[in-house]
Amino acid sequence: MKNYRLFYPQNRHLWVERVPEEKEENTSAVLLPEDYKPKQNEFSLVIVKDSAPDCQHRWVRKDAIIVEDRMLREIKIGNACFYTVQENYILGVVK
């Protein structure tokens, strides 16, 4: 299968790159069940890689933006993984 590297978003979507979250080291002496999952953040910091030509705002590549985490879409094609978010789920730009 072909190894894809480029993605051209359409229909008011942005192609974004997730910024890895800093993990807190767990030094708690409390035992937790094996299936316990810590609460996931409601929002994510992502970097704009590209935007659809029909977006209402002109998004700048490499801008850091805050989006609703549950609205990020992960698209896997072959060995490639692309993240997209629709423009209306962007909450703001971080400078």
PDB file of C-alpha atoms in Angstrom:
ATOM      1  CA  MET A   1       0.000   0.000   0.000  1.00  0.00           C
ATOM      2  CA  LYS A   2       1.170   3.513  -0.786  1.00  0.00           C
ATOM      3  CA  ASN A   3       2.698   5.615   2.009  1.00  0.00           C
ATOM      4  CA  TYR A   4       0.703   8.885   2.025  1.00  0.00           C
ATOM      5  CA  ARG A   5       2.263  12.095   3.366  1.00  0.00           C
ATOM      6  CA  LEU A   6      -0.047  14.880   2.235  1.00  0.00           C
ATOM      7  CA  PHE A   7      -3.669  15.563   3.024  1.00  0.00           C
ATOM      8  CA  TYR A   8      -5.838  18.272   1.463  1.00  0.00           C
ATOM      9  CA  PRO A   9      -8.777  19.089   3.771  1.00  0.00           C
ATOM     10  CA  GLN A  10     -12.144  19.957   2.274  1.00  0.00           C
ATOM     11  CA  ASN A  11     -15.601  21.026   3.504  1.00  0.00           C
ATOM     12  CA  ARG A  12     -14.450  23.503   6.213  1.00  0.00           C
ATOM     13  CA  HIS A  13     -12.033  21.027   7.829  1.00  0.00           C
ATOM     14  CA  LEU A  14      -8.489  21.644   9.031  1.00  0.00           C
ATOM     15  CA  TRP A  15      -5.626  19.178   8.959  1.00  0.00           C
ATOM     16  CA  VAL A  16      -3.964  19.401  12.358  1.00  0.00           C
ATOM     17  CA  GLU A  17      -1.152  17.796  14.325  1.00  0.00           C
ATOM     18  CA  ARG A  18      -1.706  16.856  17.959  1.00  0.00           C
ATOM     19  CA  VAL A  19       0.664  18.382  20.505  1.00  0.00           C
ATOM     20  CA  PRO A  20       1.652  15.583  22.915  1.00  0.00           C
ATOM     21  CA  GLU A  21       0.380  16.110  26.441  1.00  0.00           C
ATOM     22  CA  GLU A  22       2.867  16.175  29.276  1.00  0.00           C
ATOM     23  CA  LYS A  23       2.214  13.122  31.408  1.00  0.00           C
ATOM     24  CA  GLU A  24       2.201  13.565  35.160  1.00  0.00           C
ATOM     25  CA  GLU A  25       4.224  10.960  36.971  1.00  0.00           C
ATOM     26  CA  ASN A  26       1.968   8.891  39.200  1.00  0.00           C
ATOM     27  CA  THR A  27       3.577   8.703  42.638  1.00  0.00           C
ATOM     28  CA  SER A  28       0.320   7.924  44.434  1.00  0.00           C
ATOM     29  CA  ALA A  29       0.274   5.115  46.949  1.00  0.00           C
ATOM     30  CA  VAL A  30      -3.392   4.445  46.159  1.00  0.00           C
ATOM     31  CA  LEU A  31      -4.080   1.242  44.247  1.00  0.00           C
ATOM     32  CA  LEU A  32      -6.408   1.619  41.283  1.00  0.00           C
ATOM     33  CA  PRO A  33      -8.303  -1.046  39.341  1.00  0.00           C
ATOM     34  CA  GLU A  34      -6.522  -2.374  36.250  1.00  0.00           C
ATOM     35  CA  ASP A  35      -9.256  -1.042  33.935  1.00  0.00           C
ATOM     36  CA  TYR A  36      -9.110   2.477  35.456  1.00  0.00           C
ATOM     37  CA  LYS A  37      -8.604   5.250  32.916  1.00  0.00           C
ATOM     38  CA  PRO A  38      -7.857   8.778  34.099  1.00  0.00           C
ATOM     39  CA  LYS A  39     -10.240  11.497  32.929  1.00  0.00           C
ATOM     40  CA  GLN A  40      -9.284  12.733  29.483  1.00  0.00           C
ATOM     41  CA  ASN A  41      -8.937  16.456  28.811  1.00  0.00           C
ATOM     42  CA  GLU A  42     -11.967  18.117  27.294  1.00  0.00           C
ATOM     43  CA  PHE A  43      -9.752  20.269  25.037  1.00  0.00           C
ATOM     44  CA  SER A  44      -6.604  19.667  22.993  1.00  0.00           C
ATOM     45  CA  LEU A  45      -3.812  21.857  21.724  1.00  0.00           C
ATOM     46  CA  VAL A  46      -3.111  21.206  18.033  1.00  0.00           C
ATOM     47  CA  ILE A  47      -0.987  22.772  15.282  1.00  0.00           C
ATOM     48  CA  VAL A  48      -2.574  23.818  11.981  1.00  0.00           C
ATOM     49  CA  LYS A  49      -1.010  22.044   9.002  1.00  0.00           C
ATOM     50  CA  ASP A  50      -3.535  23.078   6.328  1.00  0.00           C
ATOM     51  CA  SER A  51      -7.126  24.228   5.947  1.00  0.00           C
ATOM     52  CA  ALA A  52      -9.885  23.760   3.413  1.00  0.00           C
ATOM     53  CA  PRO A  53     -10.285  26.541   0.841  1.00  0.00           C
ATOM     54  CA  ASP A  54     -13.895  27.107   1.932  1.00  0.00           C
ATOM     55  CA  CYS A  55     -13.093  27.897   5.599  1.00  0.00           C
ATOM     56  CA  GLN A  56     -14.665  31.122   6.835  1.00  0.00           C
ATOM     57  CA  HIS A  57     -11.422  32.170   8.551  1.00  0.00           C
ATOM     58  CA  ARG A  58      -7.990  32.229   6.934  1.00  0.00           C
ATOM     59  CA  TRP A  59      -6.035  29.823   9.185  1.00  0.00           C
ATOM     60  CA  VAL A  60      -2.270  30.266   9.385  1.00  0.00           C
ATOM     61  CA  ARG A  61      -0.100  27.159   9.113  1.00  0.00           C
ATOM     62  CA  LYS A  62       1.841  26.359  12.300  1.00  0.00           C
ATOM     63  CA  ASP A  63      -0.623  28.322  14.477  1.00  0.00           C
ATOM     64  CA  ALA A  64      -1.436  26.641  17.801  1.00  0.00           C
ATOM     65  CA  ILE A  65      -5.183  26.326  18.332  1.00  0.00           C
ATOM     66  CA  ILE A  66      -7.467  24.891  21.014  1.00  0.00           C
ATOM     67  CA  VAL A  67     -10.154  22.429  19.881  1.00  0.00           C
ATOM     68  CA  GLU A  68     -12.716  20.166  21.508  1.00  0.00           C
ATOM     69  CA  ASP A  69     -10.870  16.869  21.939  1.00  0.00           C
ATOM     70  CA  ARG A  70     -13.876  14.673  21.175  1.00  0.00           C
ATOM     71  CA  MET A  71     -14.284  16.400  17.795  1.00  0.00           C
ATOM     72  CA  LEU A  72     -10.816  15.489  16.522  1.00  0.00           C
ATOM     73  CA  ARG A  73     -11.045  12.830  13.828  1.00  0.00           C
ATOM     74  CA  GLU A  74      -8.244  10.346  13.289  1.00  0.00           C
ATOM     75  CA  ILE A  75      -7.978   9.090   9.715  1.00  0.00           C
ATOM     76  CA  LYS A  76      -5.688   6.108   9.077  1.00  0.00           C
ATOM     77  CA  ILE A  77      -4.786   5.226   5.504  1.00  0.00           C
ATOM     78  CA  GLY A  78      -2.018   2.697   5.063  1.00  0.00           C
ATOM     79  CA  ASN A  79       0.892   3.787   7.267  1.00  0.00           C
ATOM     80  CA  ALA A  80      -0.336   7.393   7.427  1.00  0.00           C
ATOM     81  CA  CYS A  81      -2.403   8.960  10.179  1.00  0.00           C
ATOM     82  CA  PHE A  82      -4.103  12.341   9.710  1.00  0.00           C
ATOM     83  CA  TYR A  83      -6.054  14.367  12.275  1.00  0.00           C
ATOM     84  CA  THR A  84      -8.843  16.694  11.188  1.00  0.00           C
ATOM     85  CA  VAL A  85     -11.261  18.995  12.942  1.00  0.00           C
ATOM     86  CA  GLN A  86     -14.167  20.945  11.519  1.00  0.00           C
ATOM     87  CA  GLU A  87     -13.723  24.704  11.684  1.00  0.00           C
ATOM     88  CA  ASN A  88     -16.665  25.339  14.023  1.00  0.00           C
ATOM     89  CA  TYR A  89     -15.018  23.255  16.815  1.00  0.00           C
ATOM     90  CA  ILE A  90     -12.040  25.596  17.092  1.00  0.00           C
ATOM     91  CA  LEU A  91     -12.222  27.591  20.329  1.00  0.00           C
ATOM     92  CA  GLY A  92      -9.252  29.903  19.843  1.00  0.00           C
ATOM     93  CA  VAL A  93      -5.668  30.568  18.804  1.00  0.00           C
ATOM     94  CA  VAL A  94      -2.826  30.420  21.352  1.00  0.00           C
ATOM     95  CA  LYS A  95       0.117  32.811  20.860  1.00  0.00           C
TER      96      LYS A  95
END
